[in-house]
Amino acid sequence: MAENHALRLAAVGKEYLQGENRLTILDAAELTLAPGEMVALVAPSGAGKSTLLHIAGLLDRPDTGEVYVGGVASGTLGDEARTAMRRQAIGFVYQFHHLLPEFSALENVMLPQMIGGLDRKAASARAQELLDYMRIGARSEHRPAELSGGEQQRVAIARAVANSPHVLLADEPTGNLDPTTSGYVFDALTALVRQSGVAALIATHNHDLARRMDHAITLEAGKIVPLDMS
């Protein structure tokens, strides 16, 4: 059944030692994301939001349970195979864009594709198509320092989906932007998710944006639970 889901966390558990105390961050946590679905993750600092994103993005391993990406179980994969899965099947967007300053917007979106084995011409065409879709195609030859905050973040989103991932994980992607720019970037992100069919898990403190997604979740005592945003 996992094969029908873009992302599935099955009974995921994670603990950390703090001195002599054992802290339970995730406790048999369950989450399923379908292709094209947008889910808001709204939780206070310290609730385990970053841990959840890191485990979902295969940046960290759970102590118990399994993470399925595109129907494939990741738990038994070695580091090299996990890295390959993360590169091809998962896209990341952070609060700060993390674009490479010495490269143009186009080149920043080309790089993950070329690392994945695509030739330069095909990567360039795909990158330009994505930047056009994000309404920033005219700025493709500009370097990050020459772009506004909203433009930089739209380039970062285009880069995150350049390899057509199953899953997009975003951590406060509009947190550094003013409300108007934030709304514009979120609109572009939503359009891209719907058009591409990528499943998106978006951590945000912005309740207005959370209400615009398909549904919202939070973390309570290590469990993933629905959050009513009405």
PDB file of N, CA and C in Angstrom, residues 21-94:
ATOM      1  N   ASN A  21      19.119  11.804  30.829  1.00  0.00           N
ATOM      2  CA  ASN A  21      17.713  11.714  30.466  1.00  0.00           C
ATOM      3  C   ASN A  21      17.548  11.313  29.005  1.00  0.00           C
ATOM      4  N   ARG A  22      16.557  10.497  28.746  1.00  0.00           N
ATOM      5  CA  ARG A  22      16.231  10.082  27.389  1.00  0.00           C
ATOM      6  C   ARG A  22      14.978  10.849  26.934  1.00  0.00           C
ATOM      7  N   LEU A  23      15.155  11.664  25.905  1.00  0.00           N
ATOM      8  CA  LEU A  23      14.050  12.474  25.405  1.00  0.00           C
ATOM      9  C   LEU A  23      13.402  11.795  24.197  1.00  0.00           C
ATOM     10  N   THR A  24      12.118  11.564  24.279  1.00  0.00           N
ATOM     11  CA  THR A  24      11.382  10.994  23.150  1.00  0.00           C
ATOM     12  C   THR A  24      10.866  12.136  22.280  1.00  0.00           C
ATOM     13  N   ILE A  25      11.394  12.228  21.062  1.00  0.00           N
ATOM     14  CA  ILE A  25      11.009  13.294  20.139  1.00  0.00           C
ATOM     15  C   ILE A  25       9.852  12.832  19.254  1.00  0.00           C
ATOM     16  N   LEU A  26       9.983  11.633  18.690  1.00  0.00           N
ATOM     17  CA  LEU A  26       8.913  11.034  17.894  1.00  0.00           C
ATOM     18  C   LEU A  26       8.567   9.677  18.484  1.00  0.00           C
ATOM     19  N   ASP A  27       7.286   9.398  18.606  1.00  0.00           N
ATOM     20  CA  ASP A  27       6.825   8.174  19.249  1.00  0.00           C
ATOM     21  C   ASP A  27       5.792   7.488  18.364  1.00  0.00           C
ATOM     22  N   ALA A  28       6.250   6.490  17.595  1.00  0.00           N
ATOM     23  CA  ALA A  28       5.369   5.758  16.669  1.00  0.00           C
ATOM     24  C   ALA A  28       4.585   6.734  15.783  1.00  0.00           C
ATOM     25  N   ALA A  29       5.288   7.725  15.271  1.00  0.00           N
ATOM     26  CA  ALA A  29       4.658   8.767  14.454  1.00  0.00           C
ATOM     27  C   ALA A  29       4.255   8.218  13.089  1.00  0.00           C
ATOM     28  N   GLU A  30       3.060   8.611  12.651  1.00  0.00           N
ATOM     29  CA  GLU A  30       2.513   8.147  11.376  1.00  0.00           C
ATOM     30  C   GLU A  30       2.175   9.351  10.490  1.00  0.00           C
ATOM     31  N   LEU A  31       2.564   9.267   9.231  1.00  0.00           N
ATOM     32  CA  LEU A  31       2.262  10.353   8.286  1.00  0.00           C
ATOM     33  C   LEU A  31       2.228   9.788   6.878  1.00  0.00           C
ATOM     34  N   THR A  32       1.239  10.194   6.109  1.00  0.00           N
ATOM     35  CA  THR A  32       1.129   9.792   4.709  1.00  0.00           C
ATOM     36  C   THR A  32       0.860  11.026   3.863  1.00  0.00           C
ATOM     37  N   LEU A  33       1.639  11.199   2.799  1.00  0.00           N
ATOM     38  CA  LEU A  33       1.434  12.291   1.850  1.00  0.00           C
ATOM     39  C   LEU A  33       1.196  11.706   0.472  1.00  0.00           C
ATOM     40  N   ALA A  34       0.127  12.150  -0.160  1.00  0.00           N
ATOM     41  CA  ALA A  34      -0.193  11.710  -1.516  1.00  0.00           C
ATOM     42  C   ALA A  34       0.425  12.663  -2.536  1.00  0.00           C
ATOM     43  N   PRO A  35       0.666  12.205  -3.758  1.00  0.00           N
ATOM     44  CA  PRO A  35       1.178  13.094  -4.801  1.00  0.00           C
ATOM     45  C   PRO A  35       0.271  14.312  -4.979  1.00  0.00           C
ATOM     46  N   GLY A  36       0.867  15.495  -5.060  1.00  0.00           N
ATOM     47  CA  GLY A  36       0.121  16.729  -5.260  1.00  0.00           C
ATOM     48  C   GLY A  36      -0.520  17.303  -4.008  1.00  0.00           C
ATOM     49  N   GLU A  37      -0.270  16.675  -2.853  1.00  0.00           N
ATOM     50  CA  GLU A  37      -0.871  17.127  -1.592  1.00  0.00           C
ATOM     51  C   GLU A  37       0.062  18.097  -0.877  1.00  0.00           C
ATOM     52  N   MET A  38      -0.531  19.146  -0.285  1.00  0.00           N
ATOM     53  CA  MET A  38       0.233  20.118   0.494  1.00  0.00           C
ATOM     54  C   MET A  38      -0.223  20.044   1.949  1.00  0.00           C
ATOM     55  N   VAL A  39       0.722  19.764   2.830  1.00  0.00           N
ATOM     56  CA  VAL A  39       0.420  19.627   4.255  1.00  0.00           C
ATOM     57  C   VAL A  39       1.250  20.624   5.042  1.00  0.00           C
ATOM     58  N   ALA A  40       0.596  21.376   5.901  1.00  0.00           N
ATOM     59  CA  ALA A  40       1.282  22.334   6.770  1.00  0.00           C
ATOM     60  C   ALA A  40       1.687  21.651   8.068  1.00  0.00           C
ATOM     61  N   LEU A  41       2.923  21.835   8.463  1.00  0.00           N
ATOM     62  CA  LEU A  41       3.418  21.352   9.753  1.00  0.00           C
ATOM     63  C   LEU A  41       3.564  22.568  10.655  1.00  0.00           C
ATOM     64  N   VAL A  42       2.676  22.681  11.632  1.00  0.00           N
ATOM     65  CA  VAL A  42       2.632  23.838  12.521  1.00  0.00           C
ATOM     66  C   VAL A  42       2.887  23.339  13.942  1.00  0.00           C
ATOM     67  N   ALA A  43       4.039  23.680  14.486  1.00  0.00           N
ATOM     68  CA  ALA A  43       4.384  23.200  15.827  1.00  0.00           C
ATOM     69  C   ALA A  43       5.335  24.181  16.485  1.00  0.00           C
ATOM     70  N   PRO A  44       5.277  24.312  17.810  1.00  0.00           N
ATOM     71  CA  PRO A  44       6.188  25.225  18.499  1.00  0.00           C
ATOM     72  C   PRO A  44       7.623  24.736  18.461  1.00  0.00           C
ATOM     73  N   SER A  45       8.546  25.650  18.690  1.00  0.00           N
ATOM     74  CA  SER A  45       9.960  25.271  18.755  1.00  0.00           C
ATOM     75  C   SER A  45      10.160  24.236  19.850  1.00  0.00           C
ATOM     76  N   GLY A  46      10.986  23.240  19.534  1.00  0.00           N
ATOM     77  CA  GLY A  46      11.271  22.199  20.505  1.00  0.00           C
ATOM     78  C   GLY A  46      10.332  21.021  20.473  1.00  0.00           C
ATOM     79  N   ALA A  47       9.314  21.088  19.589  1.00  0.00           N
ATOM     80  CA  ALA A  47       8.335  19.994  19.537  1.00  0.00           C
ATOM     81  C   ALA A  47       8.817  18.813  18.702  1.00  0.00           C
ATOM     82  N   GLY A  48       9.884  19.023  17.918  1.00  0.00           N
ATOM     83  CA  GLY A  48      10.405  17.943  17.092  1.00  0.00           C
ATOM     84  C   GLY A  48      10.209  18.147  15.606  1.00  0.00           C
ATOM     85  N   LYS A  49       9.864  19.380  15.228  1.00  0.00           N
ATOM     86  CA  LYS A  49       9.613  19.703  13.827  1.00  0.00           C
ATOM     87  C   LYS A  49      10.841  19.432  12.947  1.00  0.00           C
ATOM     88  N   SER A  50      11.995  19.928  13.384  1.00  0.00           N
ATOM     89  CA  SER A  50      13.215  19.733  12.589  1.00  0.00           C
ATOM     90  C   SER A  50      13.583  18.255  12.510  1.00  0.00           C
ATOM     91  N   THR A  51      13.418  17.532  13.609  1.00  0.00           N
ATOM     92  CA  THR A  51      13.700  16.090  13.615  1.00  0.00           C
ATOM     93  C   THR A  51      12.814  15.376  12.609  1.00  0.00           C
ATOM     94  N   LEU A  52      11.531  15.735  12.590  1.00  0.00           N
ATOM     95  CA  LEU A  52      10.593  15.123  11.645  1.00  0.00           C
ATOM     96  C   LEU A  52      11.011  15.393  10.204  1.00  0.00           C
ATOM     97  N   LEU A  53      11.364  16.627   9.896  1.00  0.00           N
ATOM     98  CA  LEU A  53      11.780  16.971   8.539  1.00  0.00           C
ATOM     99  C   LEU A  53      13.072  16.250   8.155  1.00  0.00           C
ATOM    100  N   HIS A  54      14.007  16.162   9.088  1.00  0.00           N
ATOM    101  CA  HIS A  54      15.282  15.489   8.804  1.00  0.00           C
ATOM    102  C   HIS A  54      15.079  14.004   8.538  1.00  0.00           C
ATOM    103  N   ILE A  55      14.190  13.382   9.295  1.00  0.00           N
ATOM    104  CA  ILE A  55      13.921  11.958   9.084  1.00  0.00           C
ATOM    105  C   ILE A  55      13.152  11.741   7.784  1.00  0.00           C
ATOM    106  N   ALA A  56      12.159  12.588   7.523  1.00  0.00           N
ATOM    107  CA  ALA A  56      11.401  12.476   6.276  1.00  0.00           C
ATOM    108  C   ALA A  56      12.301  12.701   5.062  1.00  0.00           C
ATOM    109  N   GLY A  57      13.306  13.562   5.219  1.00  0.00           N
ATOM    110  CA  GLY A  57      14.225  13.867   4.130  1.00  0.00           C
ATOM    111  C   GLY A  57      15.441  12.976   4.064  1.00  0.00           C
ATOM    112  N   LEU A  58      15.461  11.916   4.876  1.00  0.00           N
ATOM    113  CA  LEU A  58      16.559  10.945   4.906  1.00  0.00           C
ATOM    114  C   LEU A  58      17.890  11.564   5.301  1.00  0.00           C
ATOM    115  N   LEU A  59      17.831  12.691   6.022  1.00  0.00           N
ATOM    116  CA  LEU A  59      19.043  13.296   6.561  1.00  0.00           C
ATOM    117  C   LEU A  59      19.410  12.671   7.898  1.00  0.00           C
ATOM    118  N   ASP A  60      18.454  11.993   8.514  1.00  0.00           N
ATOM    119  CA  ASP A  60      18.648  11.313   9.786  1.00  0.00           C
ATOM    120  C   ASP A  60      17.860  10.014   9.736  1.00  0.00           C
ATOM    121  N   ARG A  61      18.295   9.030  10.504  1.00  0.00           N
ATOM    122  CA  ARG A  61      17.604   7.746  10.545  1.00  0.00           C
ATOM    123  C   ARG A  61      16.749   7.663  11.806  1.00  0.00           C
ATOM    124  N   PRO A  62      15.540   7.105  11.689  1.00  0.00           N
ATOM    125  CA  PRO A  62      14.747   6.889  12.898  1.00  0.00           C
ATOM    126  C   PRO A  62      15.312   5.738  13.715  1.00  0.00           C
ATOM    127  N   ASP A  63      15.021   5.737  15.012  1.00  0.00           N
ATOM    128  CA  ASP A  63      15.421   4.607  15.855  1.00  0.00           C
ATOM    129  C   ASP A  63      14.540   3.400  15.578  1.00  0.00           C
ATOM    130  N   THR A  64      13.276   3.655  15.319  1.00  0.00           N
ATOM    131  CA  THR A  64      12.324   2.599  15.011  1.00  0.00           C
ATOM    132  C   THR A  64      11.414   3.064  13.889  1.00  0.00           C
ATOM    133  N   GLY A  65      10.751   2.110  13.246  1.00  0.00           N
ATOM    134  CA  GLY A  65       9.831   2.449  12.176  1.00  0.00           C
ATOM    135  C   GLY A  65      10.513   2.533  10.824  1.00  0.00           C
ATOM    136  N   GLU A  66       9.756   2.972   9.832  1.00  0.00           N
ATOM    137  CA  GLU A  66      10.241   2.998   8.457  1.00  0.00           C
ATOM    138  C   GLU A  66       9.776   4.253   7.733  1.00  0.00           C
ATOM    139  N   VAL A  67      10.609   4.719   6.822  1.00  0.00           N
ATOM    140  CA  VAL A  67      10.284   5.845   5.949  1.00  0.00           C
ATOM    141  C   VAL A  67      10.256   5.339   4.508  1.00  0.00           C
ATOM    142  N   TYR A  68       9.097   5.492   3.871  1.00  0.00           N
ATOM    143  CA  TYR A  68       8.937   5.114   2.476  1.00  0.00           C
ATOM    144  C   TYR A  68       8.905   6.377   1.619  1.00  0.00           C
ATOM    145  N   VAL A  69       9.705   6.392   0.568  1.00  0.00           N
ATOM    146  CA  VAL A  69       9.705   7.509  -0.375  1.00  0.00           C
ATOM    147  C   VAL A  69       9.390   6.946  -1.757  1.00  0.00           C
ATOM    148  N   GLY A  70       8.271   7.408  -2.325  1.00  0.00           N
ATOM    149  CA  GLY A  70       7.857   6.858  -3.607  1.00  0.00           C
ATOM    150  C   GLY A  70       7.602   5.372  -3.546  1.00  0.00           C
ATOM    151  N   GLY A  71       7.175   4.878  -2.380  1.00  0.00           N
ATOM    152  CA  GLY A  71       6.876   3.469  -2.203  1.00  0.00           C
ATOM    153  C   GLY A  71       8.068   2.602  -1.870  1.00  0.00           C
ATOM    154  N   VAL A  72       9.254   3.184  -1.785  1.00  0.00           N
ATOM    155  CA  VAL A  72      10.469   2.419  -1.515  1.00  0.00           C
ATOM    156  C   VAL A  72      10.893   2.617  -0.065  1.00  0.00           C
ATOM    157  N   ALA A  73      11.088   1.523   0.654  1.00  0.00           N
ATOM    158  CA  ALA A  73      11.544   1.593   2.039  1.00  0.00           C
ATOM    159  C   ALA A  73      13.007   2.018   2.083  1.00  0.00           C
ATOM    160  N   SER A  74      13.326   2.958   2.967  1.00  0.00           N
ATOM    161  CA  SER A  74      14.688   3.492   3.030  1.00  0.00           C
ATOM    162  C   SER A  74      15.530   2.884   4.153  1.00  0.00           C
ATOM    163  N   GLY A  75      14.892   2.185   5.077  1.00  0.00           N
ATOM    164  CA  GLY A  75      15.578   1.761   6.297  1.00  0.00           C
ATOM    165  C   GLY A  75      16.749   0.824   6.086  1.00  0.00           C
ATOM    166  N   THR A  76      16.664  -0.045   5.074  1.00  0.00           N
ATOM    167  CA  THR A  76      17.733  -1.019   4.864  1.00  0.00           C
ATOM    168  C   THR A  76      18.782  -0.538   3.869  1.00  0.00           C
ATOM    169  N   LEU A  77      18.586   0.657   3.327  1.00  0.00           N
ATOM    170  CA  LEU A  77      19.533   1.182   2.349  1.00  0.00           C
ATOM    171  C   LEU A  77      20.821   1.639   3.029  1.00  0.00           C
ATOM    172  N   GLY A  78      21.942   1.435   2.354  1.00  0.00           N
ATOM    173  CA  GLY A  78      23.211   1.952   2.836  1.00  0.00           C
ATOM    174  C   GLY A  78      23.298   3.449   2.582  1.00  0.00           C
ATOM    175  N   ASP A  79      24.364   4.057   3.084  1.00  0.00           N
ATOM    176  CA  ASP A  79      24.498   5.513   2.977  1.00  0.00           C
ATOM    177  C   ASP A  79      24.506   5.994   1.527  1.00  0.00           C
ATOM    178  N   GLU A  80      25.178   5.258   0.656  1.00  0.00           N
ATOM    179  CA  GLU A  80      25.275   5.676  -0.743  1.00  0.00           C
ATOM    180  C   GLU A  80      23.902   5.634  -1.421  1.00  0.00           C
ATOM    181  N   ALA A  81      23.146   4.571  -1.171  1.00  0.00           N
ATOM    182  CA  ALA A  81      21.822   4.440  -1.766  1.00  0.00           C
ATOM    183  C   ALA A  81      20.857   5.472  -1.190  1.00  0.00           C
ATOM    184  N   ARG A  82      20.983   5.764   0.101  1.00  0.00           N
ATOM    185  CA  ARG A  82      20.143   6.792   0.721  1.00  0.00           C
ATOM    186  C   ARG A  82      20.442   8.163   0.122  1.00  0.00           C
ATOM    187  N   THR A  83      21.721   8.447  -0.102  1.00  0.00           N
ATOM    188  CA  THR A  83      22.105   9.721  -0.709  1.00  0.00           C
ATOM    189  C   THR A  83      21.528   9.837  -2.115  1.00  0.00           C
ATOM    190  N   ALA A  84      21.585   8.755  -2.873  1.00  0.00           N
ATOM    191  CA  ALA A  84      21.035   8.755  -4.233  1.00  0.00           C
ATOM    192  C   ALA A  84      19.526   8.975  -4.210  1.00  0.00           C
ATOM    193  N   MET A  85      18.839   8.322  -3.254  1.00  0.00           N
ATOM    194  CA  MET A  85      17.395   8.496  -3.136  1.00  0.00           C
ATOM    195  C   MET A  85      17.048   9.930  -2.754  1.00  0.00           C
ATOM    196  N   ARG A  86      17.814  10.465  -1.811  1.00  0.00           N
ATOM    197  CA  ARG A  86      17.564  11.839  -1.361  1.00  0.00           C
ATOM    198  C   ARG A  86      17.766  12.827  -2.510  1.00  0.00           C
ATOM    199  N   ARG A  87      18.792  12.594  -3.306  1.00  0.00           N
ATOM    200  CA  ARG A  87      19.113  13.496  -4.406  1.00  0.00           C
ATOM    201  C   ARG A  87      18.033  13.496  -5.484  1.00  0.00           C
ATOM    202  N   GLN A  88      17.497  12.314  -5.771  1.00  0.00           N
ATOM    203  CA  GLN A  88      16.559  12.176  -6.879  1.00  0.00           C
ATOM    204  C   GLN A  88      15.096  12.326  -6.461  1.00  0.00           C
ATOM    205  N   ALA A  89      14.768  11.926  -5.236  1.00  0.00           N
ATOM    206  CA  ALA A  89      13.355  11.794  -4.866  1.00  0.00           C
ATOM    207  C   ALA A  89      12.866  12.855  -3.883  1.00  0.00           C
ATOM    208  N   ILE A  90      13.795  13.658  -3.322  1.00  0.00           N
ATOM    209  CA  ILE A  90      13.409  14.627  -2.295  1.00  0.00           C
ATOM    210  C   ILE A  90      14.005  15.990  -2.620  1.00  0.00           C
ATOM    211  N   GLY A  91      13.172  17.016  -2.536  1.00  0.00           N
ATOM    212  CA  GLY A  91      13.636  18.388  -2.709  1.00  0.00           C
ATOM    213  C   GLY A  91      13.507  19.147  -1.397  1.00  0.00           C
ATOM    214  N   PHE A  92      14.441  20.048  -1.131  1.00  0.00           N
ATOM    215  CA  PHE A  92      14.459  20.802   0.117  1.00  0.00           C
ATOM    216  C   PHE A  92      14.417  22.306  -0.164  1.00  0.00           C
ATOM    217  N   VAL A  93      13.600  23.014   0.622  1.00  0.00           N
ATOM    218  CA  VAL A  93      13.591  24.477   0.600  1.00  0.00           C
ATOM    219  C   VAL A  93      13.686  24.954   2.043  1.00  0.00           C
ATOM    220  N   TYR A  94      14.634  25.842   2.297  1.00  0.00           N
ATOM    221  CA  TYR A  94      14.853  26.322   3.661  1.00  0.00           C
ATOM    222  C   TYR A  94      14.435  27.784   3.777  1.00  0.00           C
TER     223      TYR A  94
END
